CSV table of N, CA and C in Angstrom, one decimal:
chain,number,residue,atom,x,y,z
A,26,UNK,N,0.8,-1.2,0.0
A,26,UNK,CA,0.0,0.0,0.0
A,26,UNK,C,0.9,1.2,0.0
A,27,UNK,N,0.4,2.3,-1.1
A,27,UNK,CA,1.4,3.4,-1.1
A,27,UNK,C,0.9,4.3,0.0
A,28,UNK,N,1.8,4.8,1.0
A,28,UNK,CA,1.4,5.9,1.8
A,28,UNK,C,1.0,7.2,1.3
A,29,UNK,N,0.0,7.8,1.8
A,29,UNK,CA,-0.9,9.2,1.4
A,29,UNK,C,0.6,10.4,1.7
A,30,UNK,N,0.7,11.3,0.8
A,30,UNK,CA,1.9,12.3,0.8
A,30,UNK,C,1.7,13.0,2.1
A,31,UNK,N,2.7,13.6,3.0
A,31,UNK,CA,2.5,14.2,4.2
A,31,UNK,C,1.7,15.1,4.0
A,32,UNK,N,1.2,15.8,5.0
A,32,UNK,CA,0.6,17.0,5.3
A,32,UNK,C,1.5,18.0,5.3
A,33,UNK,N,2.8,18.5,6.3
A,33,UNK,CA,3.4,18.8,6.1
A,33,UNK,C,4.5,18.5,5.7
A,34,UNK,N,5.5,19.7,5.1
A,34,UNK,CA,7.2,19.3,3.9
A,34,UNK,C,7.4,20.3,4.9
A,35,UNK,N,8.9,20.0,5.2
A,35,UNK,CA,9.9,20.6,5.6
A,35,UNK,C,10.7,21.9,4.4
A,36,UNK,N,11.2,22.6,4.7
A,36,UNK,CA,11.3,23.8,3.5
A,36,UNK,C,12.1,23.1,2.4
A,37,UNK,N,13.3,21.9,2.6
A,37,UNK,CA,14.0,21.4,1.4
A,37,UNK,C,13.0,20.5,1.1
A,38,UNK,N,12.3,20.3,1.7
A,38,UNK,CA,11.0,19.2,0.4
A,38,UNK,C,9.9,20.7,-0.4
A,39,UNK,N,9.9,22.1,0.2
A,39,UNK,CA,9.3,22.7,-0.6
A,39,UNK,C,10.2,23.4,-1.9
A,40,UNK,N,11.5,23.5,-1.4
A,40,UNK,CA,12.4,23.7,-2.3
A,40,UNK,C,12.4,22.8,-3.7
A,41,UNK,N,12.4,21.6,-3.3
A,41,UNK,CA,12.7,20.8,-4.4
A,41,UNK,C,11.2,20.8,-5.1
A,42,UNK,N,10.2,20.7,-4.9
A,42,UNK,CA,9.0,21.0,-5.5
A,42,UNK,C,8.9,22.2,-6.2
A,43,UNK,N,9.6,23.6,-5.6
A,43,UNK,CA,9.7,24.6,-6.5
A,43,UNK,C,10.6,24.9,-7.2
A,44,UNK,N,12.1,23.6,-7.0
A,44,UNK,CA,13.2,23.9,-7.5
A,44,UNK,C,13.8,25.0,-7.7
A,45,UNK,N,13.7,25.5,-6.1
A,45,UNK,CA,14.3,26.9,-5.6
A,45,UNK,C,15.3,26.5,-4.4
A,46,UNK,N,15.8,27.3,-4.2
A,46,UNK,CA,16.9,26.4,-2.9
A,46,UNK,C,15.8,27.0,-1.7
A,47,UNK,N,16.4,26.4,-0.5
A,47,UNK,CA,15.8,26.6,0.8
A,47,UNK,C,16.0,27.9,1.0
A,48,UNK,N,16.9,28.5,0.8
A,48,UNK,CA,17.2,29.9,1.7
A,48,UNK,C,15.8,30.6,0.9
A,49,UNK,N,15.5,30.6,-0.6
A,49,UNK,CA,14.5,31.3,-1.1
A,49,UNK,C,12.9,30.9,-0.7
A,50,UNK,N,13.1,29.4,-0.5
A,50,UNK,CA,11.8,29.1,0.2
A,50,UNK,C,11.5,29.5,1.8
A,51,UNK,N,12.5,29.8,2.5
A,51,UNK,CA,12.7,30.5,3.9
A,51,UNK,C,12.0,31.9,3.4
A,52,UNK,N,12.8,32.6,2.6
A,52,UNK,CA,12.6,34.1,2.6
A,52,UNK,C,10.9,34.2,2.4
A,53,UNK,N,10.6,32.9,1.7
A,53,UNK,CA,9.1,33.6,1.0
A,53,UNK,C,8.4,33.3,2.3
A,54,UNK,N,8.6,32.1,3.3
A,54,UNK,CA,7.2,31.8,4.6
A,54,UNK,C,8.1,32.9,5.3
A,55,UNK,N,8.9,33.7,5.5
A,55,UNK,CA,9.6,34.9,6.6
A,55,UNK,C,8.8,36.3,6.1
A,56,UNK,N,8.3,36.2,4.6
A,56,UNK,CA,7.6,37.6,4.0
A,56,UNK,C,6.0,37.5,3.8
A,57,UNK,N,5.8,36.1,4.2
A,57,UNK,CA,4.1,35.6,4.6
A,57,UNK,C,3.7,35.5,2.8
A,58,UNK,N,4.5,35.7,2.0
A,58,UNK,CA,4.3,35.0,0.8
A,58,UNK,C,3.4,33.7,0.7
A,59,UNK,N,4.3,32.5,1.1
A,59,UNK,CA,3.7,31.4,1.5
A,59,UNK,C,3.7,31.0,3.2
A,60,UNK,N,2.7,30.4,3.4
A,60,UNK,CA,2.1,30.6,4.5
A,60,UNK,C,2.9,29.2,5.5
A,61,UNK,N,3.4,28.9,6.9
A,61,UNK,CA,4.2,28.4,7.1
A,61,UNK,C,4.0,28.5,8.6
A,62,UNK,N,4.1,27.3,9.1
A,62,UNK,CA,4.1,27.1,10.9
A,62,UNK,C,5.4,26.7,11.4
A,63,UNK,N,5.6,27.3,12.4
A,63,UNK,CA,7.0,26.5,13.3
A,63,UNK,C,6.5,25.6,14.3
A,64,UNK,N,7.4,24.4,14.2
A,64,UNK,CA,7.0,23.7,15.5
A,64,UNK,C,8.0,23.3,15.9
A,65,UNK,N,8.0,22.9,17.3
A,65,UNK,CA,9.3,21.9,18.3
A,65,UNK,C,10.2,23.1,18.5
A,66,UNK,N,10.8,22.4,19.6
A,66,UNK,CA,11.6,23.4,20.5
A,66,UNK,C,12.5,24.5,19.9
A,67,UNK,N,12.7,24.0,18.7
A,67,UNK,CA,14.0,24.4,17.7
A,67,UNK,C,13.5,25.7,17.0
A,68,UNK,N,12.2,25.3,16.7
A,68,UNK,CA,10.9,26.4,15.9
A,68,UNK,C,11.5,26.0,14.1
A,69,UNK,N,11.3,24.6,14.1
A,69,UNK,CA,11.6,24.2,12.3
A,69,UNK,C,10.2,24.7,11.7
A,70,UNK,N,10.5,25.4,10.5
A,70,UNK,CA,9.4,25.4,10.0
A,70,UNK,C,9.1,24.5,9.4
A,71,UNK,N,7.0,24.8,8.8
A,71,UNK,CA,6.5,23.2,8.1
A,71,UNK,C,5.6,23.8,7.0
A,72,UNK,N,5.3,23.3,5.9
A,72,UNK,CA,4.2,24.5,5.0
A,72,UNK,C,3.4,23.1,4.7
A,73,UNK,N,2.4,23.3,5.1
A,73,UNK,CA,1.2,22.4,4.6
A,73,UNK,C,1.1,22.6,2.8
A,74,UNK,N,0.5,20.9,3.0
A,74,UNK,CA,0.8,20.6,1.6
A,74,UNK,C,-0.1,21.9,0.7
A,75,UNK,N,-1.4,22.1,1.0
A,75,UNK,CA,-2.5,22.8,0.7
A,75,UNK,C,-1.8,24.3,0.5
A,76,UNK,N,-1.6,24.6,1.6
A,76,UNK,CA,-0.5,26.1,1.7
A,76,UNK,C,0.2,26.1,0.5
A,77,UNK,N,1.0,25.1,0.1
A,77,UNK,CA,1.9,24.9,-0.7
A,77,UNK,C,1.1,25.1,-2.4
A,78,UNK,N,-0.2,24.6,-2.5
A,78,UNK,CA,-0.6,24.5,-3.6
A,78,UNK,C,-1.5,25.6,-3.7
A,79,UNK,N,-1.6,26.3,-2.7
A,79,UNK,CA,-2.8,27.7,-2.5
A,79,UNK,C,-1.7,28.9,-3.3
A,80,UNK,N,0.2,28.7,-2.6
A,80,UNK,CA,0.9,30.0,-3.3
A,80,UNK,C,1.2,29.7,-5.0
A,81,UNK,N,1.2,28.1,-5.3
A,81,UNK,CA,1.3,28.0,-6.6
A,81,UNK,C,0.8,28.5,-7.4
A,82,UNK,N,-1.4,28.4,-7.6
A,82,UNK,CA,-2.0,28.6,-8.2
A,82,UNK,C,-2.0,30.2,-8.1
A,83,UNK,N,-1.8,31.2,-6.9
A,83,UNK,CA,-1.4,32.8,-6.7
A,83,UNK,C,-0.2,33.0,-7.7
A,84,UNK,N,0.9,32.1,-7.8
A,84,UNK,CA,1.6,32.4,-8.6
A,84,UNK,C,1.2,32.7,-10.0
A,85,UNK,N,0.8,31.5,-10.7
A,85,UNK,CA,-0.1,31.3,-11.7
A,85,UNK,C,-1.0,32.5,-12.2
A,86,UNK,N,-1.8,32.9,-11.5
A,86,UNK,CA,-2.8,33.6,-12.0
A,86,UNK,C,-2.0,35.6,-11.8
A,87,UNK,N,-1.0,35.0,-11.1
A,87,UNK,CA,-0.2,36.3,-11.3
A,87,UNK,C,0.5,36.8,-12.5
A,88,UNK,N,1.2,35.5,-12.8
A,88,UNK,CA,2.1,35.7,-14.0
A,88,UNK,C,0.7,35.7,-15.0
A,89,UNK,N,-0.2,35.3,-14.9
A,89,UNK,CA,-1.5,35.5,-16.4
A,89,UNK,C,-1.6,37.1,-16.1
A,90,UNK,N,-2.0,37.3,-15.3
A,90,UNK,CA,-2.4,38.9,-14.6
A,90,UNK,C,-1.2,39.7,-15.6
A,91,UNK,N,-0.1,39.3,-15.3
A,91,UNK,CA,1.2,40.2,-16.0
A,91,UNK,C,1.0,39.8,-17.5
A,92,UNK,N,0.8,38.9,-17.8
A,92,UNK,CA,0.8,38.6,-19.4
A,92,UNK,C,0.0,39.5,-20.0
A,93,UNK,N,-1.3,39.7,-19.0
A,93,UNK,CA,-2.7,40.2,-20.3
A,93,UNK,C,-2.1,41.8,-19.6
A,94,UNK,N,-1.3,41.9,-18.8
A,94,UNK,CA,-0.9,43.8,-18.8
A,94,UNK,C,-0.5,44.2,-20.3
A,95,UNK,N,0.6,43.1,-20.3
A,95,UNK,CA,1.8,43.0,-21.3
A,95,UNK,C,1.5,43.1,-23.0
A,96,UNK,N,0.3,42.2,-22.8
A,96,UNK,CA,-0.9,42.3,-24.0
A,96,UNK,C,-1.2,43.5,-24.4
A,97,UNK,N,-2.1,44.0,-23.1
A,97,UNK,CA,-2.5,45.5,-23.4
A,97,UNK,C,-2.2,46.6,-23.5
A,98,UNK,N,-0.6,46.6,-23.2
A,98,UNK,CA,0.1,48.0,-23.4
A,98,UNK,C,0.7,47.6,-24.7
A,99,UNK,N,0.9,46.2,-24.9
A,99,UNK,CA,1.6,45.9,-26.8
A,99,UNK,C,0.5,46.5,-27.3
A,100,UNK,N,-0.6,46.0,-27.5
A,100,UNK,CA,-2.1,46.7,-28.4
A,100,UNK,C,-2.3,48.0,-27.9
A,101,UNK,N,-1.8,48.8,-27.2
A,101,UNK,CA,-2.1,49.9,-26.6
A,101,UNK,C,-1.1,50.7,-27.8
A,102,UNK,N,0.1,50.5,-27.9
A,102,UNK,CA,1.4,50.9,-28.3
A,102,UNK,C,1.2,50.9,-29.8
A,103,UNK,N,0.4,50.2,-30.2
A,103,UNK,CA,0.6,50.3,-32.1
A,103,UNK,C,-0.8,50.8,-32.4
């Protein structure tokens, strides 16, 4: 039986999903970009899986957001 994917990823398991290094995945849950809990004595952060797929699709519809600017000032421009 295959086990269900965790709940939470530690920042190098969100790193490698965004194929960003950790220090950039730190900076983004430290600027509340992506959303992120500390736990245990140490205070490791943890980004739920959900969290994780809630800043993707923000990503996404960001960079569409920039495309159709980019659109409209090219058709603006001729």
């Amino acid at each position: 039986m295959v086990s269900p994917s965790p709940r939470f990823l530690t920042l190098p398991d969100v790193a490698e999903v965004l194929n960003v290094t950790v220090r950039q995945v730190y900076a983004l849950v430290r600027s509340g970009d992506l959303r992120g809990i500390q736990i245990g004595g140490r205070g490791q952060w943890r980004v739920e899986q959900v969290e994780l797929e809630d800043y993707i699709q923000r990503q996404y519809a960001r960079a569409q957001a920039n495309l159709s600017e980019l659109d409209h000032e090219h058709s603006s421009a001729e």
